[in-house]
Coordinates of C-alpha atoms and ligand atoms in Angstrom, one line a residue:
X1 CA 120.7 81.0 143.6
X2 CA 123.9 79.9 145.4
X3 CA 126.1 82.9 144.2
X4 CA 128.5 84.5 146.4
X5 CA 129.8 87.7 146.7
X6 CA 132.7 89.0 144.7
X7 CA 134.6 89.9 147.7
X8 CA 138.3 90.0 148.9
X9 CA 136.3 89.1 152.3
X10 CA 134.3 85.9 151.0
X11 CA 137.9 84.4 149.2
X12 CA 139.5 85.2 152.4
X13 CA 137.0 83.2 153.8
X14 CA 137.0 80.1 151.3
X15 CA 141.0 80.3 151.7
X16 CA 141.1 80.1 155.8
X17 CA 137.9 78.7 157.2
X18 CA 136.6 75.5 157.2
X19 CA 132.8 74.6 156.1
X20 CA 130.3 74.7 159.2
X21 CA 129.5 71.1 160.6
X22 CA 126.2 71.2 158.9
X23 CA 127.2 72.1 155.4
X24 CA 126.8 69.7 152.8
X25 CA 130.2 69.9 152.0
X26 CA 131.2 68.5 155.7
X27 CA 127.9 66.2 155.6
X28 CA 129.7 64.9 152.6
X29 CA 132.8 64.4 154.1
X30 CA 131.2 62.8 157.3
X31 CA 129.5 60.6 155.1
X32 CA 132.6 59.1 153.1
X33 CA 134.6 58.9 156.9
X34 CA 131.7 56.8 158.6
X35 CA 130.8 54.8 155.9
X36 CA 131.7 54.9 152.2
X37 CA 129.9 52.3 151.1
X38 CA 126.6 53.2 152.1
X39 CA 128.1 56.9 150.9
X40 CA 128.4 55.1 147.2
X41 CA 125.4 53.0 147.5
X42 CA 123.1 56.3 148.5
X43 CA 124.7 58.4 145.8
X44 CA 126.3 56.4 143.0
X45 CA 122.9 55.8 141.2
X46 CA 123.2 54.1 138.2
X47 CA 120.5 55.4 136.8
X48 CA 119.7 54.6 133.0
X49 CA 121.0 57.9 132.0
X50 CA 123.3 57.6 128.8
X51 CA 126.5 59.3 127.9
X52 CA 124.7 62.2 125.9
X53 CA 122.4 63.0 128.8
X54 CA 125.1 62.9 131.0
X55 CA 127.3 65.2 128.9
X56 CA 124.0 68.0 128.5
X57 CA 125.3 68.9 132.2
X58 CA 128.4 69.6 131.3
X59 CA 128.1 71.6 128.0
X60 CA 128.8 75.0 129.6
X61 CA 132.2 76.3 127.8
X62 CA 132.4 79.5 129.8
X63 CA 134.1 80.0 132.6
X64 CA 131.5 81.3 135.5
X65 CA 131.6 84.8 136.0
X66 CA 131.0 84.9 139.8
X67 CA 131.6 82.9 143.0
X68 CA 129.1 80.0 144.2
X69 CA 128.9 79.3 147.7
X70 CA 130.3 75.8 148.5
X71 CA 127.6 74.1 150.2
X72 CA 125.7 75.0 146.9
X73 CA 128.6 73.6 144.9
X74 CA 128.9 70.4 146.4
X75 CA 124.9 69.9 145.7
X76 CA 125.3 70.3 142.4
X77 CA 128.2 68.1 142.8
X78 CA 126.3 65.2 144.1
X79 CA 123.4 65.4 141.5
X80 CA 125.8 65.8 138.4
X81 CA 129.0 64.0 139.0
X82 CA 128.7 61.7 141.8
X83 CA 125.1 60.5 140.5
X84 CA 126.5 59.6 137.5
X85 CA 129.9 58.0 138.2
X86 CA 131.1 54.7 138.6
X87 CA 131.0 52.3 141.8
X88 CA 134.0 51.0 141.5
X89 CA 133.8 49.5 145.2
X90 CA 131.1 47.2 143.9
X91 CA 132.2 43.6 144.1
X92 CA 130.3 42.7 141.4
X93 CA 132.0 45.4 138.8
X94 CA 134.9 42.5 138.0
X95 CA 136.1 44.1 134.7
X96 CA 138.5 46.8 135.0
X97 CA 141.9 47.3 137.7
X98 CA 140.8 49.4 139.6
X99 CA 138.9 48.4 142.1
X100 CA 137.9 48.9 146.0
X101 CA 140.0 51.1 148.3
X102 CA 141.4 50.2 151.8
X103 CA 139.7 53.1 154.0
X104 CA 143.0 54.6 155.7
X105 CA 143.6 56.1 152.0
X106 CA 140.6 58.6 152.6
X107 CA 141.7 60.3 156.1
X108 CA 145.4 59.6 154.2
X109 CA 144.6 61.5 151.0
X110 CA 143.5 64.5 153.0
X111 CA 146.6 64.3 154.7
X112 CA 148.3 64.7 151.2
X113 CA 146.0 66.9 150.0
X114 CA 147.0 69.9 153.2
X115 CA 150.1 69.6 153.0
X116 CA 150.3 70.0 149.4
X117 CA 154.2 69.3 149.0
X118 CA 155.8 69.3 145.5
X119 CA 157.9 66.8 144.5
X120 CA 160.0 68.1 142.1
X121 CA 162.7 69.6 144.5
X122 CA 163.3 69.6 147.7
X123 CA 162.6 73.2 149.1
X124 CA 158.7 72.2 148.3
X125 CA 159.0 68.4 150.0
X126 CA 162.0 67.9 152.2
X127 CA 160.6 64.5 154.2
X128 CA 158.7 63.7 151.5
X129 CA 161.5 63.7 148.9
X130 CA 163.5 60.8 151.2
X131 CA 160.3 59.2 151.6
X132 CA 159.7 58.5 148.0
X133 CA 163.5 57.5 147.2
X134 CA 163.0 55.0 150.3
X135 CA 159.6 53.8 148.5
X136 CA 161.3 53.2 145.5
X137 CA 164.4 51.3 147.5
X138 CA 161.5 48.8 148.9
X139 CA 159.9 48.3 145.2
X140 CA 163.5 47.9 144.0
X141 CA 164.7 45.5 146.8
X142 CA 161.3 43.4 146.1
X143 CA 162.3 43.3 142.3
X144 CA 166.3 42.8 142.2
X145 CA 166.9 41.8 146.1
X146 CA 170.2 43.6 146.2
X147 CA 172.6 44.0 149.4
X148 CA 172.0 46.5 152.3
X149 CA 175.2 47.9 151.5
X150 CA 173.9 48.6 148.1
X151 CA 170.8 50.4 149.4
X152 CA 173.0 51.7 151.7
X153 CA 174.9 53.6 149.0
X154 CA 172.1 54.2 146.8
X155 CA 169.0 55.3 148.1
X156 CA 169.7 58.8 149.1
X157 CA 172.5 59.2 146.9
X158 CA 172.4 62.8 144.8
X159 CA 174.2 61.2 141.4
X160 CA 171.9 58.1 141.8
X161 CA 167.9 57.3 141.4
X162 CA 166.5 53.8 141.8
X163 CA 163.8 54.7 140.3
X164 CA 161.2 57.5 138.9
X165 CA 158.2 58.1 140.9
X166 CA 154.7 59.2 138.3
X167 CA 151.4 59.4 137.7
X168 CA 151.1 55.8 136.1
X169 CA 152.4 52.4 134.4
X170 CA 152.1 54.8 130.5
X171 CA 154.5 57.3 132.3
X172 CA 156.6 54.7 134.0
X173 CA 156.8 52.8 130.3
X174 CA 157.9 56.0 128.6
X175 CA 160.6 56.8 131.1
X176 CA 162.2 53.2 130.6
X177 CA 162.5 53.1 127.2
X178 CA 163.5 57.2 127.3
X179 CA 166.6 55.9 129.7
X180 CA 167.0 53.1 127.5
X181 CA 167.1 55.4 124.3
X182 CA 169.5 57.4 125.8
X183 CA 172.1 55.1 127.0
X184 CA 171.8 53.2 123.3
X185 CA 172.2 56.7 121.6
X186 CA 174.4 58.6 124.4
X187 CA 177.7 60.7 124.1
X188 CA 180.5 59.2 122.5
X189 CA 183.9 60.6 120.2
X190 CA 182.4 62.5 117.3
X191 CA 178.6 62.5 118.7
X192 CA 177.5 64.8 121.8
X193 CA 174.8 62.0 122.3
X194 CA 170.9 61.8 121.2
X195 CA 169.6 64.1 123.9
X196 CA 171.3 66.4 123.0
X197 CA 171.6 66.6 119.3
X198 CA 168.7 64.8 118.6
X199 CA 167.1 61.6 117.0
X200 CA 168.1 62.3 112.9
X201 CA 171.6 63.2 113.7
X202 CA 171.7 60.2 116.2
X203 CA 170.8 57.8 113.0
X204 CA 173.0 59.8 110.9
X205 CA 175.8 58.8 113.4
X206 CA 174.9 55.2 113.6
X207 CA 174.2 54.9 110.3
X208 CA 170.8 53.3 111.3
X209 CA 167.7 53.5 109.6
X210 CA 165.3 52.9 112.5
X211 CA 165.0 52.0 116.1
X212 CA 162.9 49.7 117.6
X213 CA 160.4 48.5 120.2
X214 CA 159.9 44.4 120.7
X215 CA 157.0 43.0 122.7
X216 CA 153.9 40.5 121.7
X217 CA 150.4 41.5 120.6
X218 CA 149.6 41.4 124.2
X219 CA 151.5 44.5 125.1
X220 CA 150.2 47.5 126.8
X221 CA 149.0 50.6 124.1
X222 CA 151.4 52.9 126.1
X223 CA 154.5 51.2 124.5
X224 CA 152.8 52.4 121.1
X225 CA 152.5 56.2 123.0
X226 CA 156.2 55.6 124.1
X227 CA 157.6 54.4 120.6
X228 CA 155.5 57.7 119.1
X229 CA 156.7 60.2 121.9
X230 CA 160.0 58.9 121.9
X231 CA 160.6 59.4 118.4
X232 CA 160.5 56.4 117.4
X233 CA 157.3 56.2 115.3
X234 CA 155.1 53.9 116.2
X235 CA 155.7 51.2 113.2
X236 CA 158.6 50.7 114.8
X237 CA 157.0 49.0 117.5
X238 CA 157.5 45.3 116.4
X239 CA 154.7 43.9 117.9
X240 CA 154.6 39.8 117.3
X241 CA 151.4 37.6 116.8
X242 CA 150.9 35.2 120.5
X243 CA 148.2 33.0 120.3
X244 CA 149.8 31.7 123.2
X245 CA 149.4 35.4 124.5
X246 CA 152.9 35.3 125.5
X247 CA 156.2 36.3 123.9
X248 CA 157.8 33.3 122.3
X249 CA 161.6 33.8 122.9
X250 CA 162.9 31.8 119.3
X251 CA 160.6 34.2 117.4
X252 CA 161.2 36.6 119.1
X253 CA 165.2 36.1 118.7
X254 CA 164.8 35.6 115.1
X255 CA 162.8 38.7 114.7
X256 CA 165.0 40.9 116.2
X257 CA 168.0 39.7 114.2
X258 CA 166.1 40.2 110.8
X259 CA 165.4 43.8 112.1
X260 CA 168.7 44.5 112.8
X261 CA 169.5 42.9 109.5
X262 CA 167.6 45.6 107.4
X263 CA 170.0 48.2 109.4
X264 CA 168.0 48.8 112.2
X265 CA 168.9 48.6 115.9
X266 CA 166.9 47.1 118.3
X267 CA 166.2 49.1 121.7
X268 CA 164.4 47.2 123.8
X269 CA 162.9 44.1 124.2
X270 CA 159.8 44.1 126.6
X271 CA 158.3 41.5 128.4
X272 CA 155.2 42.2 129.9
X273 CA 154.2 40.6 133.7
X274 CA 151.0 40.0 133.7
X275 CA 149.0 41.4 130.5
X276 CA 146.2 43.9 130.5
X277 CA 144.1 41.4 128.9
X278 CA 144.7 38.2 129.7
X279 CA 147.3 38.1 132.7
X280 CA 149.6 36.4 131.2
X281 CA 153.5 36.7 131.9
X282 CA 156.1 36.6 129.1
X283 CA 158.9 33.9 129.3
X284 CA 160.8 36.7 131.2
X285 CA 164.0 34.3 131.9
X286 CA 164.5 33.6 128.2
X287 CA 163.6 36.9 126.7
X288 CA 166.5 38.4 129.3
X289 CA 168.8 35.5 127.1
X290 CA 167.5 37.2 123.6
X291 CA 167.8 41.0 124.9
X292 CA 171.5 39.6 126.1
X293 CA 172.0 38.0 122.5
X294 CA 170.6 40.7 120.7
X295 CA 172.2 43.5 122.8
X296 CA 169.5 45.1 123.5
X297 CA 167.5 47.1 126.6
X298 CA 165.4 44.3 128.8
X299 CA 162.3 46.3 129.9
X300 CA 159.5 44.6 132.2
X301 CA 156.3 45.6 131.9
X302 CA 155.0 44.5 135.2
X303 CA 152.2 47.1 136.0
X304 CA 149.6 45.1 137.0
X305 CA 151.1 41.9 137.9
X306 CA 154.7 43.4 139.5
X307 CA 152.6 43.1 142.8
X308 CA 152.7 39.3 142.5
X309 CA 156.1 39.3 144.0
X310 CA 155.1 39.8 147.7
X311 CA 154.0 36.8 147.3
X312 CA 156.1 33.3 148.3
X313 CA 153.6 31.1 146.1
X314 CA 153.0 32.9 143.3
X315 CA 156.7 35.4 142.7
X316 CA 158.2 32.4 140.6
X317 CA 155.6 33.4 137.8
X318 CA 158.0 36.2 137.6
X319 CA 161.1 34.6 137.5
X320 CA 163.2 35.9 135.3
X321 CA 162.7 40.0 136.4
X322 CA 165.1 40.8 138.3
X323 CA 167.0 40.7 135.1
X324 CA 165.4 43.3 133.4
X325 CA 167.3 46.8 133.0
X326 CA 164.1 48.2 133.7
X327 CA 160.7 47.4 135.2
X328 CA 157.2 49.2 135.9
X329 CA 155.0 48.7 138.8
X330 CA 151.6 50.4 139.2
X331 CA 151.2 50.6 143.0
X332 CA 147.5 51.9 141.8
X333 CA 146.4 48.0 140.7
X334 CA 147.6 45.4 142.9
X335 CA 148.8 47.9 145.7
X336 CA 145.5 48.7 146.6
X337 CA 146.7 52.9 146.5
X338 CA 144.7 55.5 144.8
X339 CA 145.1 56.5 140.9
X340 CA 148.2 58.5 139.6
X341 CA 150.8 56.2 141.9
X342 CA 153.1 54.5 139.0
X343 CA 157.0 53.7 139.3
X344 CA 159.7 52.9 136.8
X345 CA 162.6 51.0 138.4
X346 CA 166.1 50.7 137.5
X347 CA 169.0 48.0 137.7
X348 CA 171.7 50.2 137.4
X349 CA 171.3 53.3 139.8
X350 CA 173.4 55.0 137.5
X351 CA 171.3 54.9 134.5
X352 CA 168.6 57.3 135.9
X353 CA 171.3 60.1 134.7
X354 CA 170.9 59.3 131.3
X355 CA 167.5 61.9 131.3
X356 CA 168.9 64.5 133.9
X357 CA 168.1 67.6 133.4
X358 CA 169.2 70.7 135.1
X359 CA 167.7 74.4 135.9
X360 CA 169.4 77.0 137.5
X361 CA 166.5 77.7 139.7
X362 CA 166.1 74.6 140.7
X363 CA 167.1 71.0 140.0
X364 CA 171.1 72.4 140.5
X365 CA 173.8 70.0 139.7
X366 CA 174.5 68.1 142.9
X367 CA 170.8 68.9 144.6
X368 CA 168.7 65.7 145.6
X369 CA 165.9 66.9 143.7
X370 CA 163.7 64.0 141.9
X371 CA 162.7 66.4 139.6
X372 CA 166.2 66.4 137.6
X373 CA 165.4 62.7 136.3
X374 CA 161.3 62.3 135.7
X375 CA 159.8 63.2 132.8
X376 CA 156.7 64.5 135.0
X377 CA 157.3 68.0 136.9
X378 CA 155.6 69.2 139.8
X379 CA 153.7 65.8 141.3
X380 CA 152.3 65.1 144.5
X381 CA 153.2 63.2 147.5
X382 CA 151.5 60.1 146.2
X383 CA 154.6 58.3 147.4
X384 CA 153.6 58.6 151.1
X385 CA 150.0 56.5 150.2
X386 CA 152.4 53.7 149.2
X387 CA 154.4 54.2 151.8
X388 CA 151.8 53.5 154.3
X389 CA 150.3 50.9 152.3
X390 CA 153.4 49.2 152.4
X391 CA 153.3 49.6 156.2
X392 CA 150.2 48.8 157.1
X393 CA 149.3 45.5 155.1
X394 CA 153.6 44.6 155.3
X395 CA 154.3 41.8 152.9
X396 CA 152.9 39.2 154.2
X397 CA 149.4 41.1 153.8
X398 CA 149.9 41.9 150.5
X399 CA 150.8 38.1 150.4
X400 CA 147.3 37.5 151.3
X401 CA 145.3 39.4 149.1
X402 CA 147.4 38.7 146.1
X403 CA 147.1 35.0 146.8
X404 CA 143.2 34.8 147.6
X405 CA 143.2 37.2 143.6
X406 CA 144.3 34.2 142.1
X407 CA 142.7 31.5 144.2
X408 CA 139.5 33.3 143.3
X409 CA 140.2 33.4 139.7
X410 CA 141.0 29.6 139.5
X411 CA 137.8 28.9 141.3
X412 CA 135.8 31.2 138.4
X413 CA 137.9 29.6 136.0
X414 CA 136.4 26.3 137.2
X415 CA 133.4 27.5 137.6
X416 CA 133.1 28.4 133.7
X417 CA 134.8 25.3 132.6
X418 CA 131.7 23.5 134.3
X419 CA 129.4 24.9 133.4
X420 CA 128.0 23.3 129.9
X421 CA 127.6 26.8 127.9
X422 CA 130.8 28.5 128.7
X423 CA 134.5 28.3 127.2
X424 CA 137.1 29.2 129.1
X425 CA 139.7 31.1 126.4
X426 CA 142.4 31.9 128.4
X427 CA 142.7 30.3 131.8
X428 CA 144.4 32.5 135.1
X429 CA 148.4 32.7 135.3
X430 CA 147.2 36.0 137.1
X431 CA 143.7 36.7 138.3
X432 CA 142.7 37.8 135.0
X433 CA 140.8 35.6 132.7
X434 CA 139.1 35.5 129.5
X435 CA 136.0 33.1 128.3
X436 CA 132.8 33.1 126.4
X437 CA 129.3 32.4 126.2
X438 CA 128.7 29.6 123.5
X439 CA 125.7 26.6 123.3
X440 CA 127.4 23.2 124.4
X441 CA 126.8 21.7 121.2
X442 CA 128.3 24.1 119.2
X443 CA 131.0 24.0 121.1
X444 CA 131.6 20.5 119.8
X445 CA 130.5 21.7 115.9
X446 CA 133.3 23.9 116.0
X447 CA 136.0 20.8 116.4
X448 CA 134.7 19.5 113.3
X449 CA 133.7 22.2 110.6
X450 CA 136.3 23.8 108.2
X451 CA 138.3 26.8 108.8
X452 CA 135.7 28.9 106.7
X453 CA 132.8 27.6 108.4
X454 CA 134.2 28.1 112.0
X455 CA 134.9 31.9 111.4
X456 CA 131.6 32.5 110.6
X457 CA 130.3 30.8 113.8
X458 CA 132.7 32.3 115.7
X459 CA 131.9 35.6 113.8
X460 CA 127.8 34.6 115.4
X461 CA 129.4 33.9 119.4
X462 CA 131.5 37.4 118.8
X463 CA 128.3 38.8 118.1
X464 CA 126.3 37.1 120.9
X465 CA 129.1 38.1 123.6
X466 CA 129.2 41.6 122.7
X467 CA 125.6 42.0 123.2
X468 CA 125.0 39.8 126.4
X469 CA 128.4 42.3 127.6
X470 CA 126.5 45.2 127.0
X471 CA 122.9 44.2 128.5
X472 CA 124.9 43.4 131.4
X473 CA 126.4 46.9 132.1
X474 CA 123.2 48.4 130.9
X475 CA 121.3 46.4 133.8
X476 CA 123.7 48.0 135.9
X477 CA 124.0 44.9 138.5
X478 CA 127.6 43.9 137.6
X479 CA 129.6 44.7 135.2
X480 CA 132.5 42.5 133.1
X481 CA 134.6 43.7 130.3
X482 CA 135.1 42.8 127.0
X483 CA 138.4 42.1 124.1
X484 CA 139.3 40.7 121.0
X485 CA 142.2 37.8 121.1
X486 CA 143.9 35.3 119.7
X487 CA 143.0 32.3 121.3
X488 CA 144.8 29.3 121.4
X489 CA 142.1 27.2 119.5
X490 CA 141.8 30.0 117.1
X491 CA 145.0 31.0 116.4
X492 CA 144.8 32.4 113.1
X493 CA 141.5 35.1 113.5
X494 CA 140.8 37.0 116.4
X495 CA 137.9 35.9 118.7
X496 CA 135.0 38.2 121.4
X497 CA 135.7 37.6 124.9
X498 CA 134.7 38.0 128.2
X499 CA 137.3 39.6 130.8
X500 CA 137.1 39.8 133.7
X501 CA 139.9 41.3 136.5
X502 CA 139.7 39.3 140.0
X503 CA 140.9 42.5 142.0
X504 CA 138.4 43.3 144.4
X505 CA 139.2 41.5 147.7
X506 CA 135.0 41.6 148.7
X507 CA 134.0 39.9 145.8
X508 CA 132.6 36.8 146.5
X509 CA 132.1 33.2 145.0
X510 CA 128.4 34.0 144.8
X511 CA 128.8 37.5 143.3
X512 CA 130.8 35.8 140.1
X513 CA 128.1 32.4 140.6
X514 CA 125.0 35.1 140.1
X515 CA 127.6 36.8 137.6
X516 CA 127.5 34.2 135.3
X517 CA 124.1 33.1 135.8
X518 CA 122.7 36.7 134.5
X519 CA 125.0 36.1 131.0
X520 CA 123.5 32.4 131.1
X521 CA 120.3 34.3 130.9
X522 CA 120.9 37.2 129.0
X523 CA 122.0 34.9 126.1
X524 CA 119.5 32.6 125.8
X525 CA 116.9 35.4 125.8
X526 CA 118.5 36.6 122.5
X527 CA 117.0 35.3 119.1
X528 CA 120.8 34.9 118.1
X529 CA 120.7 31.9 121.0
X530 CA 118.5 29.9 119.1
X531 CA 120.1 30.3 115.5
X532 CA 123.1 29.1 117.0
X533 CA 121.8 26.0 119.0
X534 CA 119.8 25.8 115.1
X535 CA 123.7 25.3 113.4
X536 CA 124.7 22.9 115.6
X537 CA 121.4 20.7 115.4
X538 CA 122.5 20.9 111.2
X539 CA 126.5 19.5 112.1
X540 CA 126.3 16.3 110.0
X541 CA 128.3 14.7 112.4
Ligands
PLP1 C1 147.7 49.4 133.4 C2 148.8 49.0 132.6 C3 149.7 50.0 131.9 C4 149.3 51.4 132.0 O1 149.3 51.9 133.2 P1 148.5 53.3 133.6 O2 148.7 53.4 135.0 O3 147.1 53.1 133.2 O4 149.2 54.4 132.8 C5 150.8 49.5 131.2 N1 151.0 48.2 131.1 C6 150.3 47.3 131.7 C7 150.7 45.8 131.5 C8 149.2 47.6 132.4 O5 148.4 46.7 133.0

């Protein structure tokens, strides 16, 4: 059923003509065009179908051996994939970054899709190459706000790049601290420079033991994948307790001299804007003072949160960025732009040439290729989806959404710090937050009971959260994710929490009041409810 003829003809065909109107494959696409919601909500059926069911469709290992036709292929495409994926429109799915889509992106992406340019050099991308070095002059103007003259100069220069255009905030975090390791190890008298002769003669050299990463607890896993890709290894990535979930700037001082002490040398210092669990931004001010003292790289980790800055009320939670040597902005989170649209920006225009590479196909010495100084090949024109973005919401749009984020997030916030059998762990510097189901008088108990004796509860309430987490995205309604932290009350041991990302522009203040009501429910149901409530009934005091 559904095969095709192995014909020069029928390819031909697949290559040149368009599906008939009534094909699935253009019912599809009507579908998403007129209305994708009701497309997600007709076809996105979370049905109770778990992982290893979902996998028995795709155990095939071989290759098919003949064509399918492509209305047949988009049937099965429907039952198999779309069925079972995630709606990550919902505005009741509040625990990852990625979130709803404006709509222009779909018409957009097809747009990107046909024309298929390449990136890497310009005989594949001519507009599109200026395009993306004028995208990355707007993210760099919002970050270090320097002169017109100095955009002027730089952002179509061949010997310059403001930034690297990639696939993500891991990428865009790699090719920082890559720069970063190359300007530390470069060329000197005596030593043709760590890219070129490599990581054991460049610690021969400097008579170094190691190199090192700084950031808190808090930071992003990719700095671990950098600090291992790099080289590095990844104990070197001094990662520092924060049960403040920030980066405190003396320890962080101190720290980096003992390193440097034991005949290390530090590379980088990163301060993260806006965690991945928490949303919390690093003292980004004073940690550019301890890079300065310690004479190290400053790298910003501002992914998710780099957004933040179009906005007038909020950009000061930032302050301190625009002295970073480095920073990384996801336009895939805040931006609003489809996956696989990360950026790594640079201070110094000049430091981009630390990582060029040349080919005498292409990427010749003098060419305005991108290519020569990301660490990604051939990519896509995902630069023009931010490009219009940028356009069509302008700052002051952006301004909006970002704003009404963390409006909403202080209102949940609220909302849990009301009600009696919630704790709010980690209130919104972002619109991320972090809190836990927990009964109001044990709440109380805690305050009073011994160290001992308060892990063990808390042991009970990690316990109770996972499970109401997990009923909750098995019910399928709404979904909220789930970490371990230090919390400020419990320093010393981590703690289960709730998390939940405020990204979704439709969610409502009902959506997250019914949202907290189904926990309220779920855990009270459990038998582990009643222990609990039992404990604090026992608290002598
Ligand atoms: C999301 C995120 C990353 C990783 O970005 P990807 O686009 O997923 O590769 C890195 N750092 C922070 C702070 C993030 O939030």
């Amino acid at each position: 059923m559904g095969e095709a003829q192995v014909s020069l003809e029928h390819l031909f065909r697949v290559f040149t003509k368009p599906e008939h109107k009534d094909s699935k494959l253009a019912q599809i696409e009507q579908h998403l065009s007129d209305n994708i919601l009701d497309f997600l909500s007709q076809h996105v059926v979370t049905k109770k179908t778990s992982l290893e069911e979902v996998e028995k469709d795709f155990a095939n290992a071989k290759v098919p051996e003949s064509p399918e036709f492509v209305s047949t292929h988009a049937e099965t495409l429907l039952d198999k994939l779309v069925a079972h994926s995630v709606n990550t429109y919902s505005p009741t799915f509040i625990g990852h970054m990625t979130s709803a889509l404006p709509y222009f992106h779909l018409p957009l992406s097809k747009l990107m899709v046909g024309l298929n340019q390449n990136l890497v050099k310009i005989e594949t991308s001519k507009a599109f190459t200026p395009l993306e070095r004028q995208v990355l002059g707007m993210l760099h103007n919002l970050v270090y706000d320097r002169s017109e003259a100095f955009y002027e100069q730089h952002l179509h220069s061949a010997q310059h790049a403001l930034g690297a255009f990639c696939s993500g905030g891991t990428i865009a975090n790699i090719t920082a601290l890559w720069v970063a390791r190359n300007k530390l190890l470069g060329p000197q008298p005596g030593f043709a420079g760590v890219a070129k002769a490599g990581l054991a003669a460049a610690y021969r050299f400097h008579n170094i033991n190691h190199l090192g990463v700084m950031c808190s607890k808090r930071g992003h896993y990719s700095l671990s994948k950098a600090v291992d890709a790099l080289g590095l290894g990844r104990e070197q990535l001094i990662a520092l307790p924060a049960p403040q979930q920030t980066l405190d700037p003396e320890k962080a001082l101190r720290a980096g001299k003992r390193y440097q002490e034991e005949g290390n040398k530090l590379l980088a210092i990163v301060g993260v804007g806006g965690t991945t669990e928490t949303g919390h931004v690093d003292p980004l001010d004073e940690l550019a003072d301890v890079a300065e003292q310690l004479g190290c790289w400053f790298h910003v980790d501002a992914a998710w949160g780099g957004a933040t800055l179009f906005s007038s009320q909020y950009r000061d939670r930032l302050k301190g960025i625009e002295r970073a040597d480095s920073v990384t902005i996801d336009a895939h989170k805040q931006m609003y732009v489809p996956m696989g649209a990360g950026m790594a920006l640079f201070k110094d225009p000049e430091n981009a040439n630390a990582v060029r590479h040349h080919a005498q196909y292409i990427l010749r010495a003098g060419s305005k290729d991108l290519g020569a100084t990301t660490l990604e090949g051939s990519r896509n024109g995902m630069a023009m989806m931010v490009y219009s973005a940028l356009h069509i919401f302008g700052r002051r749009g952006y301004e909006l959404l970002i704003d009404r984020s963390i409006q909403k997030a202080k209102a949940f916030a609220d909302m849990i710090d009301k009600h009696p059998d919630f704790e709010l762990t980690t209130s919104p510097t972002l619109s991320l937050l972090t809190y836990r189901v927990c009964p109001q008088a044990l709440q109380h108990t805690l305050k009073q009971v011994d160290d001992s004796t308060r892990d063990e509860i808390n042991e009970k309430i990690d316990t109770l959260v996972v499970s109401v987490q997990k009923q909750q995205r098995e019910a399928g309604k709404s979904f909220v994710s789930r970490t371990r932290l230090e919390a400020p009350d419990y320093p010393a041991k981590c703690i289960t929490v709730f998390r939940v990302v405020l990204a979704n522009p439709l969610t409502s203040h009902n959506d997250l009041a019914a949202i907290l009501a189904e926990q309220h429910l779920l855990a009270t149901s459990t038998p582990l409810w009643q222990s609990l409530s039992q404990l604090a009934a026992q608290d002598p005091a």
